[in-house]
Amino acid sequence: QLRLAESGGGSVQAGGSLRLSCEVSGSTGLRGCMGWFRQSPGKQREGVAVIDSRGVSAYAESVKGRFTISKDNDKNTLNLQMNVLTPDDSAMYYCAASFTLYCDDSNCCGLSGRNIGYYGQGTPVTVSS
């Protein structure tokens, strides 16, 4: 059973930064598609950033240029560096992993989350104005 454990959430003022981390355990390593999704009250969960087996990443338009996703295959960790945060970024952030062990295109690893099979418990991010 794959387990995803997020950390790094918290409260910050607009313009500030946070770094989220996700520790992956219970598996042979990171899955083909790893990503971060978020959900705020009254809204559907949305894809924020994903990264595939090749290290190719994709971002939601709203976070491009401000967020950076990265992974460490040796340490089985996934990170999300979030800069220039705004109140619209406030949400519960979830680490996500695909069923698939290898992904090398957007059909396998995309922001829709179609291939995502696992989510962590989430870590809250609150940005005040």
Coordinates of C-alpha atoms in Angstrom, one line a residue:
Q1 CA 0.0 0.0 0.0
L2 CA 1.4 3.3 -1.1
R3 CA 1.5 6.0 1.6
L4 CA 1.9 9.7 1.0
A5 CA 2.7 12.1 3.9
E6 CA 2.6 15.8 3.3
S7 CA 4.3 18.5 5.4
G8 CA 5.2 22.1 5.2
G9 CA 1.8 23.8 5.1
G10 CA 0.9 26.7 7.3
S11 CA -0.1 30.4 7.4
V12 CA 1.7 33.1 5.5
Q13 CA 1.0 36.6 4.4
A14 CA 0.5 37.5 0.7
G15 CA 3.7 37.7 -1.1
G16 CA 5.3 35.1 1.1
S17 CA 6.6 31.6 0.4
L18 CA 6.1 28.0 1.6
R19 CA 7.7 24.7 0.7
L20 CA 5.6 21.6 0.8
S21 CA 7.1 18.2 1.0
C22 CA 5.7 14.7 0.5
E23 CA 7.3 11.5 1.7
V24 CA 6.4 8.4 -0.2
S25 CA 6.6 5.0 1.5
G26 CA 5.2 1.5 1.1
S27 CA 6.3 1.3 -2.5
T28 CA 9.4 0.6 -4.6
G29 CA 9.7 4.3 -5.3
L30 CA 8.0 7.3 -6.8
R31 CA 5.2 6.5 -9.2
G32 CA 5.2 7.5 -12.9
C33 CA 3.2 10.6 -12.2
M34 CA 3.6 12.6 -9.0
G35 CA 1.8 15.8 -8.3
W36 CA 0.2 18.3 -6.1
F37 CA -3.6 19.0 -6.1
R38 CA -5.5 21.5 -4.0
Q39 CA -9.0 22.0 -2.8
S40 CA -10.6 25.0 -1.1
P41 CA -14.1 25.0 0.5
G42 CA -16.9 24.9 -2.1
K43 CA -14.6 24.2 -5.0
Q44 CA -13.5 21.1 -6.8
R45 CA -10.1 19.7 -6.4
E46 CA -7.7 21.0 -9.0
G47 CA -4.3 20.0 -10.3
V48 CA -1.6 22.5 -9.3
A49 CA 1.6 20.8 -10.6
V50 CA 2.6 17.4 -11.9
I51 CA 5.9 15.7 -12.8
D52 CA 6.4 12.6 -14.8
S53 CA 9.1 9.9 -14.9
R54 CA 11.3 11.9 -17.2
G55 CA 11.2 14.9 -14.8
V56 CA 8.9 16.8 -17.2
S57 CA 6.5 19.0 -15.3
A58 CA 3.2 20.8 -16.0
Y59 CA 1.6 23.6 -14.0
A60 CA -1.8 25.2 -13.7
E61 CA -1.9 28.6 -15.4
S62 CA -2.6 30.3 -12.1
V63 CA 0.7 29.2 -10.5
K64 CA 3.1 29.3 -13.5
G65 CA 6.2 31.2 -12.7
R66 CA 5.5 31.1 -9.0
F67 CA 5.4 27.4 -8.1
T68 CA 8.1 24.8 -8.8
I69 CA 7.6 21.1 -8.4
S70 CA 10.6 18.8 -7.9
K71 CA 11.3 15.2 -6.9
D72 CA 14.1 13.2 -5.4
N73 CA 14.0 9.6 -6.6
D74 CA 16.7 8.5 -4.1
K75 CA 14.8 9.9 -1.1
N76 CA 11.3 9.1 -2.4
T77 CA 10.2 12.7 -1.8
L78 CA 8.2 15.2 -3.8
N79 CA 8.4 19.0 -3.2
L80 CA 6.5 22.1 -4.1
Q81 CA 8.1 25.4 -3.7
M82 CA 5.5 28.1 -3.6
N83 CA 6.5 31.8 -4.0
V84 CA 4.6 35.0 -4.2
L85 CA 1.6 33.5 -2.6
T86 CA -1.8 35.1 -2.8
P87 CA -5.0 34.6 -0.9
D88 CA -6.4 32.6 -3.9
D89 CA -3.7 30.0 -3.2
S90 CA -5.3 29.2 0.2
A91 CA -6.5 25.6 0.1
M92 CA -5.8 22.1 1.4
Y93 CA -2.9 20.7 -0.7
Y94 CA -2.7 17.0 -1.5
C95 CA 0.3 15.0 -2.6
A96 CA -0.8 12.6 -5.4
A97 CA 0.6 9.6 -7.1
S98 CA -0.5 7.5 -10.1
F99 CA -1.3 3.9 -10.3
T100 CA 1.2 3.7 -13.2
L101 CA 4.8 3.1 -12.5
Y102 CA 6.1 4.9 -15.6
C103 CA 4.7 8.0 -17.4
D104 CA 6.2 9.8 -20.3
D105 CA 3.4 11.8 -21.7
S106 CA 0.5 14.1 -20.6
N107 CA -2.1 11.4 -21.1
C108 CA -0.4 9.5 -18.3
C109 CA 0.6 12.5 -16.2
G110 CA -1.6 15.5 -16.5
L111 CA -3.4 18.1 -14.3
S112 CA -6.7 16.4 -14.7
G113 CA -5.7 13.7 -12.3
R114 CA -7.2 11.0 -14.5
N115 CA -4.4 8.6 -13.7
I116 CA -4.0 9.5 -10.1
G117 CA -4.7 6.6 -7.8
Y118 CA -3.4 7.8 -4.4
Y119 CA -3.8 11.0 -2.4
G120 CA -2.3 11.9 1.0
Q121 CA -4.2 13.4 3.9
G122 CA -3.4 16.9 2.9
T123 CA -1.7 19.9 4.4
P124 CA -3.4 23.3 4.8
V125 CA -2.1 26.5 3.3
T126 CA -3.6 29.8 4.4
V127 CA -2.5 33.1 2.8
S128 CA -3.7 36.3 4.4
S129 CA -3.9 39.6 2.6

